Tab-separated table of C-alpha atoms and ligand atoms in Angstrom:
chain	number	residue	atom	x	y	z
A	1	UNK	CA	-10.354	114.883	-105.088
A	2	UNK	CA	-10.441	117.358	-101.929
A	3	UNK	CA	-8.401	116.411	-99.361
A	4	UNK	CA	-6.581	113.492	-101.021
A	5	UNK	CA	-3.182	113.521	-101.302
A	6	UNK	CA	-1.111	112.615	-104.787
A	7	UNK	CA	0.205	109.810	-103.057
A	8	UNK	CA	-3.142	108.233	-102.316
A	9	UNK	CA	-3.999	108.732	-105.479
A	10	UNK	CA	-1.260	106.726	-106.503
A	11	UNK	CA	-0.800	103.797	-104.554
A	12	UNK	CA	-5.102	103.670	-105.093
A	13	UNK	CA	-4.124	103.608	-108.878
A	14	UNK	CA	-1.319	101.242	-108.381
A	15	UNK	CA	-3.383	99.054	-106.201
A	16	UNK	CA	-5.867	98.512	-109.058
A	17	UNK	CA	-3.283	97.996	-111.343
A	18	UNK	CA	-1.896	95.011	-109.256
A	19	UNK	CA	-5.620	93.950	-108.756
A	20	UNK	CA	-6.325	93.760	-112.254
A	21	UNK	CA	-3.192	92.255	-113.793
A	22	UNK	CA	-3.282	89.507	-110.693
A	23	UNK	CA	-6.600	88.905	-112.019
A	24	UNK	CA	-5.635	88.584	-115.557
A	25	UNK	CA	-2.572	86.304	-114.072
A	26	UNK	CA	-5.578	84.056	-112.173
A	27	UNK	CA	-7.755	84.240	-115.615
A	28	UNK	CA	-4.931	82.748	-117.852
A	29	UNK	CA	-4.217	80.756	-115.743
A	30	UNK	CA	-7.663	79.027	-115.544
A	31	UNK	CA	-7.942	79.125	-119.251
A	32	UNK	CA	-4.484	77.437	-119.427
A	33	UNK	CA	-5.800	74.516	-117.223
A	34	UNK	CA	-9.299	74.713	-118.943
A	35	UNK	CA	-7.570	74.561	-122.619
A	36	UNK	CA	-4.880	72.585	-121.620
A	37	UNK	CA	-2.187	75.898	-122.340
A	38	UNK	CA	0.637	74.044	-123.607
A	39	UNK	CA	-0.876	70.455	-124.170
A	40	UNK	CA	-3.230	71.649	-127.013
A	41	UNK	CA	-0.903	71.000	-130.205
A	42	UNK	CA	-0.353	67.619	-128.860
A	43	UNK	CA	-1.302	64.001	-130.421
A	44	UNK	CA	-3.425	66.115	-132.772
A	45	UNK	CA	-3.114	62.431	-134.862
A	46	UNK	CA	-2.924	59.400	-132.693
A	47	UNK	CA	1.142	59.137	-131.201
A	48	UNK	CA	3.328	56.847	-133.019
A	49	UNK	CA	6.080	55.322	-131.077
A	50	UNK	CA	7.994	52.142	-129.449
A	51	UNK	CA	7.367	51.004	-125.752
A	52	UNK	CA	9.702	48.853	-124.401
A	53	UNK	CA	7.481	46.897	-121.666
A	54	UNK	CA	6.048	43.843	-124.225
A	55	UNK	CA	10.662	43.014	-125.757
A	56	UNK	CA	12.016	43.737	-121.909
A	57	UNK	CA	9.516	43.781	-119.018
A	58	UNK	CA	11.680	45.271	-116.152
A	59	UNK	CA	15.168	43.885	-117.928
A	60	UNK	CA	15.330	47.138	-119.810
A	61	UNK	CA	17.947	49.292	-119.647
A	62	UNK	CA	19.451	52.627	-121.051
A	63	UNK	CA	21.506	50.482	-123.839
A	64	UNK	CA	18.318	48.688	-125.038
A	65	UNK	CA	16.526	51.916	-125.141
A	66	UNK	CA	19.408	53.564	-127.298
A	67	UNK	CA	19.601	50.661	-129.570
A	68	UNK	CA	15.566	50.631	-130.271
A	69	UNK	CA	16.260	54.424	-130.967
A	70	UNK	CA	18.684	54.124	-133.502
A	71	UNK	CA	16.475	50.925	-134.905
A	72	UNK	CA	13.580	53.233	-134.800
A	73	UNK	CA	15.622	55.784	-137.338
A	74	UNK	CA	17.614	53.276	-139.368
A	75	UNK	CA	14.689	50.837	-140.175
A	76	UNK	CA	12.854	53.722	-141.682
A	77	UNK	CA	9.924	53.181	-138.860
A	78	UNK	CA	10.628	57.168	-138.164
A	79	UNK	CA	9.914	57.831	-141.770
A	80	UNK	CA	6.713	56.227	-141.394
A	81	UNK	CA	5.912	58.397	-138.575
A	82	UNK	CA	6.925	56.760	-135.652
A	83	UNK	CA	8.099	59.538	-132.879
A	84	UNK	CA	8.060	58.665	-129.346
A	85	UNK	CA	10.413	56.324	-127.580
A	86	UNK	CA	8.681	54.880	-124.400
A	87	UNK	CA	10.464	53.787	-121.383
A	88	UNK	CA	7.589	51.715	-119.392
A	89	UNK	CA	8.058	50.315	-116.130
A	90	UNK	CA	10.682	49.522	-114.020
A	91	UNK	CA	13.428	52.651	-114.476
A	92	UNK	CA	13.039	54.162	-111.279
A	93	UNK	CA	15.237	54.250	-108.200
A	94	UNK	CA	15.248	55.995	-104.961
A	95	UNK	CA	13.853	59.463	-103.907
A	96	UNK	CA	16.643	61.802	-102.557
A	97	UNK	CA	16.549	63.800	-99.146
A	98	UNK	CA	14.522	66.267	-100.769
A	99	UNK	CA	11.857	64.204	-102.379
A	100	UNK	CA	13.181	64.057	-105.725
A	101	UNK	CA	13.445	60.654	-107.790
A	102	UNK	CA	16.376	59.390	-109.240
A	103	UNK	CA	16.737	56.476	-112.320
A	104	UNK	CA	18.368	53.236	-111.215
A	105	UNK	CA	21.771	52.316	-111.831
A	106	UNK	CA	20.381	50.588	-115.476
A	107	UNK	CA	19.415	53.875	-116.268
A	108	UNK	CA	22.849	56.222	-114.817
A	109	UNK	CA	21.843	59.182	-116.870
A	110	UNK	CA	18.553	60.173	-117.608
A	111	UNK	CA	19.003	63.944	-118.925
A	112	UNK	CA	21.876	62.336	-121.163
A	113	UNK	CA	19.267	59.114	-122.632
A	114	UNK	CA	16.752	62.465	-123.590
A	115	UNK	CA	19.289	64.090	-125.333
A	116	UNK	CA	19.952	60.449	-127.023
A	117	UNK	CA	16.579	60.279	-128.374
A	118	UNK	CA	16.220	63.967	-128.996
A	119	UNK	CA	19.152	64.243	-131.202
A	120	UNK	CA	17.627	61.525	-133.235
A	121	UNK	CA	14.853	63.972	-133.967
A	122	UNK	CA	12.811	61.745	-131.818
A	123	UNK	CA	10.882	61.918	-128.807
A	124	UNK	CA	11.274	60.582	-125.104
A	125	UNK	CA	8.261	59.151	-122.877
A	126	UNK	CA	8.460	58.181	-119.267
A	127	UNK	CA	5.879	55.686	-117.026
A	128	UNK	CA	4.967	56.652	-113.439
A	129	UNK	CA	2.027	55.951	-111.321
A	130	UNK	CA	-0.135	57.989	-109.277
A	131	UNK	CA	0.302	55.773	-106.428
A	132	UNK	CA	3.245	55.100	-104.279
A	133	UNK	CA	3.731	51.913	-105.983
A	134	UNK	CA	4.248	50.649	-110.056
A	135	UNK	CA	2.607	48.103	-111.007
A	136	UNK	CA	6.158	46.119	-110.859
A	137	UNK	CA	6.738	47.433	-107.289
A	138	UNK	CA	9.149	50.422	-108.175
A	139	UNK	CA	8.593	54.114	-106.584
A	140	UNK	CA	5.025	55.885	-108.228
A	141	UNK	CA	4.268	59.696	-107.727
A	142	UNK	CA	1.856	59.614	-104.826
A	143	UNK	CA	2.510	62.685	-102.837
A	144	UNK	CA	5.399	63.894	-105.320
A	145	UNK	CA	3.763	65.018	-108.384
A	146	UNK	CA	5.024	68.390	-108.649
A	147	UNK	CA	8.547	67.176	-108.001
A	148	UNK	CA	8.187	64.402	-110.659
A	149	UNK	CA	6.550	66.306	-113.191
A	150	UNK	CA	9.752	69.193	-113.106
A	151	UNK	CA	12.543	66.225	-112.988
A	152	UNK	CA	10.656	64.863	-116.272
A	153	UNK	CA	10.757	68.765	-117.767
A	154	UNK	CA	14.467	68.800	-116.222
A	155	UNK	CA	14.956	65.473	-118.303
A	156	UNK	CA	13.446	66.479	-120.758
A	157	UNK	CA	10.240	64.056	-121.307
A	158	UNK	CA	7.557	64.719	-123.831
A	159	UNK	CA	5.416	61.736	-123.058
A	160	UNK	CA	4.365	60.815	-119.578
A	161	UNK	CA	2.366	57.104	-119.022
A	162	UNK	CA	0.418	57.333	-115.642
A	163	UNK	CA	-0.635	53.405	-114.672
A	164	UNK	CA	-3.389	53.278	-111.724
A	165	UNK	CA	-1.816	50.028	-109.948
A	166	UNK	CA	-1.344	50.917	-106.538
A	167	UNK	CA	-3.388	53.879	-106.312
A	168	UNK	CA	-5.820	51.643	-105.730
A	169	UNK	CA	-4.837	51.162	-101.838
A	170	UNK	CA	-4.422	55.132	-101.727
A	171	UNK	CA	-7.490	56.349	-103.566
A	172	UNK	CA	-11.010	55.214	-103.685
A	173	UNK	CA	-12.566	54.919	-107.533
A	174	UNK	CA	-14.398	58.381	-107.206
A	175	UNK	CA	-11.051	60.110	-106.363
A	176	UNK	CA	-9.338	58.631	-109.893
A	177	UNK	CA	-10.333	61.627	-111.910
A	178	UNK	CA	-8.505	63.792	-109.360
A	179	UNK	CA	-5.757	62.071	-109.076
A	180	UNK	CA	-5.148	62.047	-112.830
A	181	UNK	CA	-5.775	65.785	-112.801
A	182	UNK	CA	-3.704	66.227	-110.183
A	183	UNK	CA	-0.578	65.022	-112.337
A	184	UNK	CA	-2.183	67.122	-115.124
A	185	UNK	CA	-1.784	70.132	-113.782
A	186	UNK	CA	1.973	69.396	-112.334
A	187	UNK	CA	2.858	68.666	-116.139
A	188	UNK	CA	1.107	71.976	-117.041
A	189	UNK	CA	3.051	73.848	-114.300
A	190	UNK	CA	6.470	72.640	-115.484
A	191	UNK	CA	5.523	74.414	-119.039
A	192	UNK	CA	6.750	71.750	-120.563
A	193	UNK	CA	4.381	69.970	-123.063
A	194	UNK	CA	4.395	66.106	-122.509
A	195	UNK	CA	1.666	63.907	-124.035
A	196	UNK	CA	-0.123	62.372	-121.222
A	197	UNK	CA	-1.558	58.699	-121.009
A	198	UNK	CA	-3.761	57.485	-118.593
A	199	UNK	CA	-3.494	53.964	-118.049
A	200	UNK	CA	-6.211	52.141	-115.508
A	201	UNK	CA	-7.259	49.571	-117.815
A	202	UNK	CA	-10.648	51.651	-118.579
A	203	UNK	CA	-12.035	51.361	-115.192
A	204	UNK	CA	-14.892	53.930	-114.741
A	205	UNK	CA	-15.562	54.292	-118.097
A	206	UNK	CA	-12.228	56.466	-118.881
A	207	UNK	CA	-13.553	57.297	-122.270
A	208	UNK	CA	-16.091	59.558	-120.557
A	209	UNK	CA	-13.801	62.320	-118.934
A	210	UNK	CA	-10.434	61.130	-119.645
A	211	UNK	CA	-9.861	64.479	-121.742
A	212	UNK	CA	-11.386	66.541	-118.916
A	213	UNK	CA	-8.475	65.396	-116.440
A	214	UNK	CA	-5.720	66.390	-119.633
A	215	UNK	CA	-5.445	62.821	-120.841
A	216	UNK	CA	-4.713	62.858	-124.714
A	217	UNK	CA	-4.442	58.988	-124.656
A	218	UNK	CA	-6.628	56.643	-122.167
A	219	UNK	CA	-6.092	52.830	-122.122
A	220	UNK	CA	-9.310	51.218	-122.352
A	221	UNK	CA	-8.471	47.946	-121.492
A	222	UNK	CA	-6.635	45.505	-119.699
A	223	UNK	CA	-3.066	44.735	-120.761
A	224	UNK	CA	-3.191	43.219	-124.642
A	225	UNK	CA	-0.257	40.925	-124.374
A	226	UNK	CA	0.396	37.168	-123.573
A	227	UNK	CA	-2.872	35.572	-125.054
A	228	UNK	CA	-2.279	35.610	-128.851
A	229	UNK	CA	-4.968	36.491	-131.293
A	230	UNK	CA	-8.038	35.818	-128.314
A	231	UNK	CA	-6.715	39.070	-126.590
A	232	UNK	CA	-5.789	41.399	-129.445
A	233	UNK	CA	-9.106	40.394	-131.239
A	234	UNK	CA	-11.347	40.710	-127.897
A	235	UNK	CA	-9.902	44.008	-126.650
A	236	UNK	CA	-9.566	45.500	-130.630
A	237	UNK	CA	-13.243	44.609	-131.885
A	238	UNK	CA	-14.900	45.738	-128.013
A	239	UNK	CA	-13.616	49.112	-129.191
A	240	UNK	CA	-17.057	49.716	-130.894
A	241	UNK	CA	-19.144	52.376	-129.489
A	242	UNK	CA	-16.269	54.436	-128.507
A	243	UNK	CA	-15.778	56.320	-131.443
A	244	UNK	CA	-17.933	59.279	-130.321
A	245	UNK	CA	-15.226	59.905	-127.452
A	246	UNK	CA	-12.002	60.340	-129.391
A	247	UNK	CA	-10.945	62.691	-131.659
A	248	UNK	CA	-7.887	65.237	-132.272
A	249	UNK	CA	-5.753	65.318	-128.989
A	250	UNK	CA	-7.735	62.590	-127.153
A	251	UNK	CA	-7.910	58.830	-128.125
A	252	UNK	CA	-9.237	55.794	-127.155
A	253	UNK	CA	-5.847	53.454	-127.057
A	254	UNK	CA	-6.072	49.748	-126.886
A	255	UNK	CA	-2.860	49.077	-125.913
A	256	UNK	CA	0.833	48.316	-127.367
A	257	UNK	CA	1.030	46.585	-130.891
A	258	UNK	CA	2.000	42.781	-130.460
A	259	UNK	CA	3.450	42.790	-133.936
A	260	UNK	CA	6.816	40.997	-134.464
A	261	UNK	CA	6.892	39.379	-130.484
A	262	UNK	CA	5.832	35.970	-131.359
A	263	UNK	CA	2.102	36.250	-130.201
A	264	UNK	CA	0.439	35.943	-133.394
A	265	UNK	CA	0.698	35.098	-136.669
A	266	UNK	CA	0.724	37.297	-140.318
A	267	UNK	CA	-2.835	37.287	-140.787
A	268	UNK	CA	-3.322	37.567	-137.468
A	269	UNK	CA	-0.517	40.585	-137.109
A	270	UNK	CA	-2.260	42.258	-140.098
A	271	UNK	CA	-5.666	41.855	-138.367
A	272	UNK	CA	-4.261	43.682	-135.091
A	273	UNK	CA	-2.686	46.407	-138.096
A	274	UNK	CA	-5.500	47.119	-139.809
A	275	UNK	CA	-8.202	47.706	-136.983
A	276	UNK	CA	-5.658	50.062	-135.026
A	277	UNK	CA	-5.282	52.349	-137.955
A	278	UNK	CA	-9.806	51.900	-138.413
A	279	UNK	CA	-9.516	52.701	-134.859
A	280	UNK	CA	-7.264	55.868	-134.666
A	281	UNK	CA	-5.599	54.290	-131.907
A	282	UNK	CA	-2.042	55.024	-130.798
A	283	UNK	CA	0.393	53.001	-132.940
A	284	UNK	CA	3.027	52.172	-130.468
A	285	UNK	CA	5.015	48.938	-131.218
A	286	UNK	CA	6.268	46.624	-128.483
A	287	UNK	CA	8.771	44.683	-130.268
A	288	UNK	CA	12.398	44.691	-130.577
A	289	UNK	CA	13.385	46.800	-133.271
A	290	UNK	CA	17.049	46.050	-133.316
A	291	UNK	CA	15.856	42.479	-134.138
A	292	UNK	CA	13.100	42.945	-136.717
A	293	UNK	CA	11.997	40.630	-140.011
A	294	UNK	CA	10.997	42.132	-143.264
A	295	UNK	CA	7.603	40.817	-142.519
A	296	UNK	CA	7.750	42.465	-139.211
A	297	UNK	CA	9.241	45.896	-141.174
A	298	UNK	CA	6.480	46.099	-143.655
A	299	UNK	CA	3.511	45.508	-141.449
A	300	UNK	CA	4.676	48.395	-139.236
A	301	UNK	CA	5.694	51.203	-141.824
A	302	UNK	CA	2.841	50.388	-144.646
A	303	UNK	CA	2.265	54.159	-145.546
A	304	UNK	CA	-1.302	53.835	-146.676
A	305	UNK	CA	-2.598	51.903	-143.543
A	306	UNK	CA	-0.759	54.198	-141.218
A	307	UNK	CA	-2.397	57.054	-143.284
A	308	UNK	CA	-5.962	56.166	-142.219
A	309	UNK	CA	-4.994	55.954	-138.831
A	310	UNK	CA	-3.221	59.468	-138.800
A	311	UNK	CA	-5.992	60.948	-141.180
A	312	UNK	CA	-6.489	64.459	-140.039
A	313	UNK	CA	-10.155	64.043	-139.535
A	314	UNK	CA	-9.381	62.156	-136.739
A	315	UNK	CA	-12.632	59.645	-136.716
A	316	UNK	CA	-12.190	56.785	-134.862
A	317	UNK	CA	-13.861	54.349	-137.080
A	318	UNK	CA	-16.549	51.761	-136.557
A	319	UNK	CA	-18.374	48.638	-137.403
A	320	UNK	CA	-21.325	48.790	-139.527
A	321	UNK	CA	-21.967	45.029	-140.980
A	322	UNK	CA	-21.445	41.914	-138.828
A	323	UNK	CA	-22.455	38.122	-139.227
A	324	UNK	CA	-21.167	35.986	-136.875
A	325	UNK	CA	-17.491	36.062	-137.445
A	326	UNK	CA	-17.274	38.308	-140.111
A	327	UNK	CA	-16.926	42.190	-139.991
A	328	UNK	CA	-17.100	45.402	-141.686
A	329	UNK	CA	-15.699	48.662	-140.390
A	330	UNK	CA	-15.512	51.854	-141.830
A	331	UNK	CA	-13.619	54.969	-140.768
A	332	UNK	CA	-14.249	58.400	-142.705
A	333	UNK	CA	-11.899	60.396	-144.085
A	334	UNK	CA	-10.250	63.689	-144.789
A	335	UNK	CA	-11.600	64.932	-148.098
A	336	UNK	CA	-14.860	62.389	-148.455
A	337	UNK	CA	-13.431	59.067	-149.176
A	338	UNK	CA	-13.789	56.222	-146.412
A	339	UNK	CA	-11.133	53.749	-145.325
A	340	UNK	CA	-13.420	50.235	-145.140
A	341	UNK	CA	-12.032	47.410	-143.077
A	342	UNK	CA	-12.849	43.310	-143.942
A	343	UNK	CA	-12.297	41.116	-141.046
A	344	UNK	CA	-12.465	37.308	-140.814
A	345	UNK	CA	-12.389	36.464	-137.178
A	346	UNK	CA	-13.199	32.828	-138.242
A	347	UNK	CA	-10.573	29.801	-138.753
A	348	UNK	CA	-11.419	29.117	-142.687
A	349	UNK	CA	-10.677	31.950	-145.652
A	350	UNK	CA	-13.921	33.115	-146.779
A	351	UNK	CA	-15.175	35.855	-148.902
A	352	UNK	CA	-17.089	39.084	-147.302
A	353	UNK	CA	-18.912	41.660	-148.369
A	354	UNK	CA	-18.614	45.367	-147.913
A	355	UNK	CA	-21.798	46.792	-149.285
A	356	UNK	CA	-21.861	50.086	-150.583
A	357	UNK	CA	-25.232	51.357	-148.860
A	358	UNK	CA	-23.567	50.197	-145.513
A	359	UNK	CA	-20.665	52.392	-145.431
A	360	UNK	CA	-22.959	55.338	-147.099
A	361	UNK	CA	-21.800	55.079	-150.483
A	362	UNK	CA	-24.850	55.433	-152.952
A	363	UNK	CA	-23.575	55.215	-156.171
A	364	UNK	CA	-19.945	53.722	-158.161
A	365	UNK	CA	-16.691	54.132	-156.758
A	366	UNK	CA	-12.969	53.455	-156.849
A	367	UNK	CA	-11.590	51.199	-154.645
A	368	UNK	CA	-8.154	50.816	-153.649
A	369	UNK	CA	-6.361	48.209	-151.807
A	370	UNK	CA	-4.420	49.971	-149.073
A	371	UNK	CA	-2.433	47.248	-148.022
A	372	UNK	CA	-1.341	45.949	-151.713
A	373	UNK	CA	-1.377	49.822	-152.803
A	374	UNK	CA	-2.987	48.430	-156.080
A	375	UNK	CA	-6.046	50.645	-157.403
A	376	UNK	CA	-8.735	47.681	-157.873
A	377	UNK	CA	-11.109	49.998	-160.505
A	378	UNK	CA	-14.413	51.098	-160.263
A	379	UNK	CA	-17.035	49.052	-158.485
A	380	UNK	CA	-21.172	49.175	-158.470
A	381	UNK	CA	-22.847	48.345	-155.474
A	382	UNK	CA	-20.152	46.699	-153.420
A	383	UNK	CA	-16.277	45.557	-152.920
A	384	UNK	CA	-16.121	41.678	-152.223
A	385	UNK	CA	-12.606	40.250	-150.715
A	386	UNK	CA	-11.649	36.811	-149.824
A	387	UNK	CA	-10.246	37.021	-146.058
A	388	UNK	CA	-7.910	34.441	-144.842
A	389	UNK	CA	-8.572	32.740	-141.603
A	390	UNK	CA	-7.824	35.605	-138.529
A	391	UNK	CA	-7.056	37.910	-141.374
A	392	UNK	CA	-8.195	40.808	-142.696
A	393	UNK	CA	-8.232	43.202	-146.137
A	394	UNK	CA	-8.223	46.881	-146.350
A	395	UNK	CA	-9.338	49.589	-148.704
A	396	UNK	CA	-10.052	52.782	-149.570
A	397	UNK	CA	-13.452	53.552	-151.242
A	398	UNK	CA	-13.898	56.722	-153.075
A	399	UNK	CA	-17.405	57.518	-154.239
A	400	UNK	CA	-17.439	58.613	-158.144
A	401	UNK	CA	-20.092	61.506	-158.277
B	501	LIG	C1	0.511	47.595	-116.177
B	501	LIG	C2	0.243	48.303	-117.497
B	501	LIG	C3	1.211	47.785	-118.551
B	501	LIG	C4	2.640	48.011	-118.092
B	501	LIG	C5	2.862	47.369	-116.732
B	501	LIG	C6	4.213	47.744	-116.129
B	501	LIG	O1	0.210	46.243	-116.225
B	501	LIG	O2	-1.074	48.106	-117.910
B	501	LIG	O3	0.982	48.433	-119.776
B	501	LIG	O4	2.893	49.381	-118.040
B	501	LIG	O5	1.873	47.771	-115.794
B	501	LIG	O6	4.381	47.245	-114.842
């Protein structure tokens, strides 16, 4: 090049250079937020877990946590797949000069609790809110993501709850799916992976772009607890129709388990069991696990139930027979066979139906009783059960070809 000196030429060259690997920077960067970078490997199944909100409300503390840990191990609940340990509302304290949030003096040593749960090969989840306010009054996010989202790295959280509650005074409803994206990409910053669940009660039909804004869980409901059977059995069954919005890394979640807290009874406890695994939805129990009854024990860790609901598929299942009180669900599976659900939502045992042309079987098949673990044989046409009152029966129906 006439008249242009080597060191043009160079700093022209290493101008470029800059150019182009800033762009690359700016490019993996927006496929990183687009993909979700780190978040992708997470819930690839729906999370299993403990949540402390349903035993404590805001009496939880750091010894209660630690105890439920251990529980979680020593009842065998982590062998049955049970990972994350939840602390819900009500740990927060004050923010420091600089913004950053502390735990409250029931909670003196957050970093310490993570490497609690940690070293029990589990994992930790924390609750915040994208307003300035949780739902039980204690300091949300608003205005501090970034901040909150590296002290939960620092600490070492891998599961982050995000509850709307007073981000209603901050935010009008068309700025919720920014504000849930906003916390998104603060978790995505920190580079540390955390599993993140939206919680606003399904307001503006959540389903619909929860995974665009990073969620991998989005409540759909209300809060599940404190009305019995009514509740569980309203919010569970109104999960129909949203089975074409979950799938692996992104789940429809109908709240905390009420098994074992007094709210319902066996049938009833089995009911709430049964559709959660037909619905793929997060298995997260809310009882106290240092306290727990055999019955309690056994609903919680049956391996074949839990199996349909972590079945790598990951279809959220869905009703395909109803009369009155009586349903059929069916959720398929991995490798061909379908997990069929019989529920009684009436007050007297009767018997019900699954017919094989509803849940697209067309010819024999084996049937086996999930819940007993008891292959039942070979059946033509359909699988009858009697269903106690509030109860329900599940199976797994394997087409003979
Ligand atoms: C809301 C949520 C609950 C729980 C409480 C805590 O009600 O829906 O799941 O987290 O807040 O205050």
């Amino acid at each position: 090049m006439p008249g242009t000196r080597t060191s043009d030429v160079k700093s022209f060259t290493t101008l470029w250079l800059t150019l182009l690997s800033a762009g690359l920077v700016i490019a993996g960067a927006a496929r990183a937020v687009a993909s979700g970078g780190p978040q992708t490997q997470l819930a690839l199944t729906p999370p299993m877990g403990w949540n402390d909100w349903y035993q404590y409300e805001c009496k939880v503390d750091e010894k209660a946590v630690k105890a439920n840990a251990a529980a979680l191990v020593s009842s065998g609940m982590k062998a049955a797949g049970y990972r994350y340990v939840n602390i819900d509302d009500c740990w927060q304290g004050q923010r420091d000069a600089n913004g950053f949030i502390h735990s409250n003096s029931r909670f003196p040593d957050m970093k310490g609790l993570g490497d609690y749960i940690h070293g029990l090969g589990l994992q930790f989840g924390i609750y915040s809110s994208p307003g300035p306010k949780t739902c039980a009054g204690y300091e949300g996010s608003y205005t501090h993501e970034q901040q909150d989202a590296e002290t939960y790295a620092r600490w070492g959280v891998d599961f982050l709850k995000y509850d709307w509650c007073s981000a209603s005074q901050v935010y009008s409803p068309d700025q919720m799916q920014a504000a849930y994206r906003k916390m998104y990409e603060a978790i995505l910053k920190t580079g540390r992976p955390m599993v993140y669940s939206l919680c606003q009660y399904g307001l503006e039909a959540v389903w619909r772009w929860g995974a665009s804004v990073g969620g991998n869980v989005w409540r759909t409901t209300d809060d599940i607890g404190g009305d019995g059977y009514a509740r569980v059995s309203m919010f569970g069954f109104q999960q129909n129709g949203l089975e074409k919005f979950a799938g692996p890394g992104h789940w429809n979640d109908p709240d905390i388990l009420q098994i074992g807290l007094g709210q319902l009874n066996f049938d009833e406890e089995k009911t709430q069991m049964t559709l959660w695994c037909i619905l793929a939805a997060p298995l997260l129990a809310g009882n106290d696990l240092t306290h727990m009854g055999q019955q309690t024990l056994s609903l919680l860790t049956s391996a074949e139930v839990i199996a349909v609901d972590q079945d790598p598929k990951g279809v959220q299942g869905q009703r395909v027979w109803q009369e009155g009180p009586f349903e059929v669900w069916v959720k398929p599976l991995a490798g061909g066979s379908k997990a069929v659900a019989l529920f009684n939502r009436s007050l007297s045992a009767l018997t019900i139906t699954a017919r094989f042309g509803d849940i697209g079987v067309h010819d024999r098949a084996e049937v086996r009783d999930l819940w007993a673990r008891k292959d039942l044989g070979v059946f033509n046409d359909g699988f009858t059960a009697k269903v106690p009152p509030h109860g329900a029966a599940m199976v797994r129906v394997k087409e003979i070809r």
